Short mmCIF file of N, CA and C in Angstrom, two decimals:
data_model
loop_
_atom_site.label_atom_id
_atom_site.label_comp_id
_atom_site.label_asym_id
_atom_site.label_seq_id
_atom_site.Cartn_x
_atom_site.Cartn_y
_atom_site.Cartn_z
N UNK A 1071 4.19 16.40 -28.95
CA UNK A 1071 4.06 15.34 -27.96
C UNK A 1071 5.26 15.35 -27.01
N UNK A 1072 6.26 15.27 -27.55
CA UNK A 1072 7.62 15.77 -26.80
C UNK A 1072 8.06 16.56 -25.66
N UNK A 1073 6.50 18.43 -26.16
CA UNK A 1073 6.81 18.81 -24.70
C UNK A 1073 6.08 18.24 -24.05
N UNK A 1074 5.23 17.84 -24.01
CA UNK A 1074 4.30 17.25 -22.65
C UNK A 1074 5.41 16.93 -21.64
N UNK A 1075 6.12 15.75 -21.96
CA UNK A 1075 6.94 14.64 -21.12
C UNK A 1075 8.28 15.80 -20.61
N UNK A 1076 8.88 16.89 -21.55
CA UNK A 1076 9.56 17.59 -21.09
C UNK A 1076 8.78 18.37 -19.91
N UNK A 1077 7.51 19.08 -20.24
CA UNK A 1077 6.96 19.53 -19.75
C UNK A 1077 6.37 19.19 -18.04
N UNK A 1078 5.86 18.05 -18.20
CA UNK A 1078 5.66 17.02 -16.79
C UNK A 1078 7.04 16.94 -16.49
N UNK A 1079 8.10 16.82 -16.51
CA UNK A 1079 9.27 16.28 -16.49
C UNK A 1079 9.62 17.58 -15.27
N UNK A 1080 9.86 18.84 -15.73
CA UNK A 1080 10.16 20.38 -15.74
C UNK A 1080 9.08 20.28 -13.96
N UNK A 1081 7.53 19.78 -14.30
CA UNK A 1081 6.60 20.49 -13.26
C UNK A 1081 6.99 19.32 -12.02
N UNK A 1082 7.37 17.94 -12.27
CA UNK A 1082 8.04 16.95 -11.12
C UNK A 1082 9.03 17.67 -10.43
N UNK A 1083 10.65 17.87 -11.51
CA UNK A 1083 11.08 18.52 -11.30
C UNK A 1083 11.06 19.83 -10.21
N UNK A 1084 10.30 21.08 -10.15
CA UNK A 1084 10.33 21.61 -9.68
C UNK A 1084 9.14 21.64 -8.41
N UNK A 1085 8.52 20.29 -8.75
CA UNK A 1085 7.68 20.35 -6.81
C UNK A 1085 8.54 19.39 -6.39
N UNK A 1086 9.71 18.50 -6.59
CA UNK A 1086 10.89 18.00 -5.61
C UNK A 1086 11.86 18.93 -4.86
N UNK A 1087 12.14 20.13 -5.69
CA UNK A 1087 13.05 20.94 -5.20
C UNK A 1087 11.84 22.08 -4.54
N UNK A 1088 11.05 22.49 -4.85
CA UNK A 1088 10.09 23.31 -3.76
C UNK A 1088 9.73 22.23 -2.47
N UNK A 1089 9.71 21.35 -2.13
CA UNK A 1089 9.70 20.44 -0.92
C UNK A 1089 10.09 19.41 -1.26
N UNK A 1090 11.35 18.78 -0.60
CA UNK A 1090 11.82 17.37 -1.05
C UNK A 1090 11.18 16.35 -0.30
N UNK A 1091 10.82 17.18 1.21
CA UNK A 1091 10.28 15.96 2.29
C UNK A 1091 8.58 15.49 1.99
N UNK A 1092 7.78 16.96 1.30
CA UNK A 1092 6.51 16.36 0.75
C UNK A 1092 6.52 15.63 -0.34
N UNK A 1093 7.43 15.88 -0.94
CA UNK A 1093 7.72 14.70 -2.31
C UNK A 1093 7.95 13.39 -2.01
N UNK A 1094 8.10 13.07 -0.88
CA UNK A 1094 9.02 11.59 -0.42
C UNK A 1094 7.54 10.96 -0.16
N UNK A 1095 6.58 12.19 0.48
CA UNK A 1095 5.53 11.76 1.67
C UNK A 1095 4.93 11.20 0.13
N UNK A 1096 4.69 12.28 -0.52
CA UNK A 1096 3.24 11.77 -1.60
C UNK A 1096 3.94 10.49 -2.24
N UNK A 1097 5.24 10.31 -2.10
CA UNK A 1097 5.47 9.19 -3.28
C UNK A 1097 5.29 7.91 -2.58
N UNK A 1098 5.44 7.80 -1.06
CA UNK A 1098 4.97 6.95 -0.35
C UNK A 1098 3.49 6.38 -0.16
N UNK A 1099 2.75 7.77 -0.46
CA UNK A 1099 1.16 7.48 -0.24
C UNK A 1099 0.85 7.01 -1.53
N UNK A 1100 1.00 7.25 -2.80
CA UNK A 1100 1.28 6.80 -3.74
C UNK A 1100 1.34 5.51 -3.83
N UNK A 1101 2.81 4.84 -3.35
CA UNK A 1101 3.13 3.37 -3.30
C UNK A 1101 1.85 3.03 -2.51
N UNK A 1102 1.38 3.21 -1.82
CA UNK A 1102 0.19 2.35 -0.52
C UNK A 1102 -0.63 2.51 -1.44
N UNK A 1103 -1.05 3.13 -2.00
CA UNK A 1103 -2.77 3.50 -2.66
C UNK A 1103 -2.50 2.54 -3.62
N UNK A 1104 -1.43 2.49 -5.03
CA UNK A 1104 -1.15 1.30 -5.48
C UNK A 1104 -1.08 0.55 -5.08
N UNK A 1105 -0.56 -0.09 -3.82
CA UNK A 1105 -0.31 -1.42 -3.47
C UNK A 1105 -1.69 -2.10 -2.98
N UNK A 1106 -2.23 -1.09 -2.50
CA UNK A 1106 -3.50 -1.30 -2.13
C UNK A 1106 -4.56 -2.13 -2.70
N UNK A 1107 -4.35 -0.97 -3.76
CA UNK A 1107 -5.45 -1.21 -5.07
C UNK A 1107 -5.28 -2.57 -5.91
N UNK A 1108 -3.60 -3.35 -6.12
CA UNK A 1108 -3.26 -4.25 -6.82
C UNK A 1108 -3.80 -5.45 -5.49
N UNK A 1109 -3.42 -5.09 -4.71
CA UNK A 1109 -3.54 -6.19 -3.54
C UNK A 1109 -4.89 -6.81 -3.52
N UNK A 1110 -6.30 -5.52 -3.65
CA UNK A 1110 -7.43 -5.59 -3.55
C UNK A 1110 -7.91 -6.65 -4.94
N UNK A 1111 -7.46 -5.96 -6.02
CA UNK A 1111 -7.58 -6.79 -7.00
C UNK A 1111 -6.74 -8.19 -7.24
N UNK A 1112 -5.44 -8.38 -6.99
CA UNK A 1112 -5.44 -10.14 -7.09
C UNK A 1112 -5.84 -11.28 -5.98
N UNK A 1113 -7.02 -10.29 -4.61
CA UNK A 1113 -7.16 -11.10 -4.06
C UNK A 1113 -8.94 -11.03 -3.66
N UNK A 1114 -9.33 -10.84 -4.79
CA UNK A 1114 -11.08 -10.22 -4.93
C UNK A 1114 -11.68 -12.11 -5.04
N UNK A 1115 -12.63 -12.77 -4.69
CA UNK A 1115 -13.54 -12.12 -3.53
C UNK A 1115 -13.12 -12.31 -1.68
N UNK A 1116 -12.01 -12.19 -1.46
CA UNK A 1116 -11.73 -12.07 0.51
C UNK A 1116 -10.37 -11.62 -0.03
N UNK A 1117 -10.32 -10.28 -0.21
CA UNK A 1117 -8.93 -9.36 0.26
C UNK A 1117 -9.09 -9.20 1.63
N UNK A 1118 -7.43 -9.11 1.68
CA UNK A 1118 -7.14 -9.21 3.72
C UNK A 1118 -7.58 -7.89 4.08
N UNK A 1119 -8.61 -7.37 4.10
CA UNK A 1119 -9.07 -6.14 4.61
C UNK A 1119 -8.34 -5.95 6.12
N UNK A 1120 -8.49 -6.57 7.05
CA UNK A 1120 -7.57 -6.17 8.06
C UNK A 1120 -6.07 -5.73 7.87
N UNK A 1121 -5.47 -6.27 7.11
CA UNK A 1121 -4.13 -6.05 6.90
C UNK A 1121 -4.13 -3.83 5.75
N UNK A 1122 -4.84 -4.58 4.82
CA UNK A 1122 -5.00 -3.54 4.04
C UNK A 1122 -5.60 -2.41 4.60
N UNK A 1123 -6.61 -2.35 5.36
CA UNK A 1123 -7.27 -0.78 5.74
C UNK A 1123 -6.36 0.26 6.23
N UNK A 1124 -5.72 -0.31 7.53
CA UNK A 1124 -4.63 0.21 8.34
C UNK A 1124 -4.02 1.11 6.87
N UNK A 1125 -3.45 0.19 6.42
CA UNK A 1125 -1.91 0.70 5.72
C UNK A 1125 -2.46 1.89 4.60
N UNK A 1126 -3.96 1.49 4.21
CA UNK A 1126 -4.59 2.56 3.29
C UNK A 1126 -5.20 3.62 4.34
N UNK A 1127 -5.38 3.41 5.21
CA UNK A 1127 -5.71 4.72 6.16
C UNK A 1127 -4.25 5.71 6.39
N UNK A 1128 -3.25 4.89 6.83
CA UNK A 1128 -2.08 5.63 6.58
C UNK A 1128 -2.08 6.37 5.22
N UNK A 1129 -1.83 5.72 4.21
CA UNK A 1129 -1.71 6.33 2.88
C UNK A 1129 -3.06 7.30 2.55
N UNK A 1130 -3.61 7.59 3.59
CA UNK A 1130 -4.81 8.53 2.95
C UNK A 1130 -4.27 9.99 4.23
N UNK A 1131 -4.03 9.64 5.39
CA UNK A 1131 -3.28 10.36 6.19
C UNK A 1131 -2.14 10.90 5.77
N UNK A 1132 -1.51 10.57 4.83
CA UNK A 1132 -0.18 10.99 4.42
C UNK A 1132 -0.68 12.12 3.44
N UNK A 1133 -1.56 12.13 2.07
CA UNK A 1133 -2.18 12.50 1.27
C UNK A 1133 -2.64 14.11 1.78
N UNK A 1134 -3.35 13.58 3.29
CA UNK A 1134 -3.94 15.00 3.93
C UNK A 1134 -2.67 16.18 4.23
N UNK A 1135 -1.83 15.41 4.80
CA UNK A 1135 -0.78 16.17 5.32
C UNK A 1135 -0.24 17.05 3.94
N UNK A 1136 0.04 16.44 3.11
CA UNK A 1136 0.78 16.85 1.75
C UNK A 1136 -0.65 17.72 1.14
N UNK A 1137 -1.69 17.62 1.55
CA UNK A 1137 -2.76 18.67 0.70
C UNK A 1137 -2.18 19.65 1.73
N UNK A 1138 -2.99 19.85 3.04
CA UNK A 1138 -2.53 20.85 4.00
C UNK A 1138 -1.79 21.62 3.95
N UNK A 1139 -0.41 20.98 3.53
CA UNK A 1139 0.87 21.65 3.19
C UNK A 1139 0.98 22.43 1.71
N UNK A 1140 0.23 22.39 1.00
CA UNK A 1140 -0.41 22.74 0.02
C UNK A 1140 -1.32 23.91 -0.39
N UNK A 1141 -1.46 23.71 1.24
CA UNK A 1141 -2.78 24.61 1.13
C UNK A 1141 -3.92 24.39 0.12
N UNK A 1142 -3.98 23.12 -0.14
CA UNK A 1142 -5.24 22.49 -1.25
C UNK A 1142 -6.85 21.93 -0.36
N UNK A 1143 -7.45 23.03 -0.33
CA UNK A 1143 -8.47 22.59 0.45
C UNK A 1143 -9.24 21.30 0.03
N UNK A 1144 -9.61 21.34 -1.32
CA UNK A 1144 -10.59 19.73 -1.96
C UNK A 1144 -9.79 19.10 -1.36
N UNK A 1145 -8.34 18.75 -1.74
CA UNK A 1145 -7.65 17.67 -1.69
C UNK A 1145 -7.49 17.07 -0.24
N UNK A 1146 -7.39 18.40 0.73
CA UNK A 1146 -7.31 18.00 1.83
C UNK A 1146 -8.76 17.52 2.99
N UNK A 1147 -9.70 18.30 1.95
CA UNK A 1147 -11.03 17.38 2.39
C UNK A 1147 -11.67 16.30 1.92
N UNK A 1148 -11.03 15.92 0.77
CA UNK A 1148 -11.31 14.43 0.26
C UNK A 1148 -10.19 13.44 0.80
N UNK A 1149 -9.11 13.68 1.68
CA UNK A 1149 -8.48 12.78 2.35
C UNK A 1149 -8.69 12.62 3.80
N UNK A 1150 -9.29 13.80 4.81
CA UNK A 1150 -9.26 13.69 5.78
C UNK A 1150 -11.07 12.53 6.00
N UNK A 1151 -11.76 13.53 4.47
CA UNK A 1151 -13.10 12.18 4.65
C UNK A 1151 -12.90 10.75 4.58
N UNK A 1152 -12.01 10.32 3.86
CA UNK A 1152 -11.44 8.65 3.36
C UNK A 1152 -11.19 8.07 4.57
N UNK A 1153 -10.12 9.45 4.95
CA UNK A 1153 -9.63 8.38 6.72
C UNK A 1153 -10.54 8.21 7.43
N UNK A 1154 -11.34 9.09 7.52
CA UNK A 1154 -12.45 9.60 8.82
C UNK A 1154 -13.16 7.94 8.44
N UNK A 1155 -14.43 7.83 7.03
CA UNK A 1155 -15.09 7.03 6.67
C UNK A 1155 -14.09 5.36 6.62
N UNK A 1156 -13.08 5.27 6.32
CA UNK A 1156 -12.27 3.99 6.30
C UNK A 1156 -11.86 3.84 7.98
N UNK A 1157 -11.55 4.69 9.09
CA UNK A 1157 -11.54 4.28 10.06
C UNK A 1157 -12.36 3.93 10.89
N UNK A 1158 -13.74 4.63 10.61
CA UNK A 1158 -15.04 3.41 11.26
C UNK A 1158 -15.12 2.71 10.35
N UNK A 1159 -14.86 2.01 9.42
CA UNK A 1159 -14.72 0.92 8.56
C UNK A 1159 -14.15 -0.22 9.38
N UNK A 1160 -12.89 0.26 9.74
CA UNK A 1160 -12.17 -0.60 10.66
C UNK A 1160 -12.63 -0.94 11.86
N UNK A 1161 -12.91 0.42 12.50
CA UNK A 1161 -13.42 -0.31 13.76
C UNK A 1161 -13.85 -1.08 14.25
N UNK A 1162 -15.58 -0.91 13.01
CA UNK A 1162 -16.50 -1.52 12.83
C UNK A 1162 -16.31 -2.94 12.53
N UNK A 1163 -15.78 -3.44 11.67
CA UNK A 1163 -14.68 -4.67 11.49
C UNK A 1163 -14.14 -5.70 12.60
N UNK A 1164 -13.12 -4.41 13.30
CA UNK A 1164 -12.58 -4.98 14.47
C UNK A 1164 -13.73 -5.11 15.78
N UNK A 1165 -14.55 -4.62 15.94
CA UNK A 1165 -16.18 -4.77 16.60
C UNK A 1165 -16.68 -5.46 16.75
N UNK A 1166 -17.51 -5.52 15.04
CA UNK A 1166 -18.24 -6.59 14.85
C UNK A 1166 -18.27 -7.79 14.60
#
């Protein structure tokens, strides 16, 4: 059980020092997607969707960049769809 945590420990470790500036990005998109998600849940049924989309469209934009950079194609096509689909979300919102 021990190595696991050494193990994860070792693979963090060495994608901070292979890019420190994509490490900052994902840990940021990270914080948003959590904050997101907690926000959504202690304020279910009328979360501030206006406030929240924005900041989760960012955090899904950030995500793409760090796949890209990656060269992770899924990853980077399951984030550029989120933004794409959550920004006529918004629009639509701000619209209708």
């Amino acid at each position: 059980m021990n190595d696991i945590f050494i193990n994860t420990f070792k693979w963090i470790k060495d994608d901070w020092y292979s890019n420190r500036f994509r490490f900052c990005v994902e840990l940021i998109a990270w914080g948003i997607s959590i904050g997101c998600s907690i926000t959504m849940a202690l304020t279910v049924p009328t979360p501030p969707l206006l406030t929240l989309y924005p900041i989760w469209i960012l955090g899904c934009g950030l995500y793409a960049w760090a796949a890209f950079t990656r060269k992770s194609f899924g990853m980077l096509a399951n984030y550029l769809l989120l933004t794409t689909i959550d920004s006529i979300g918004l629009i639509r919102m701000l619209t209708g």
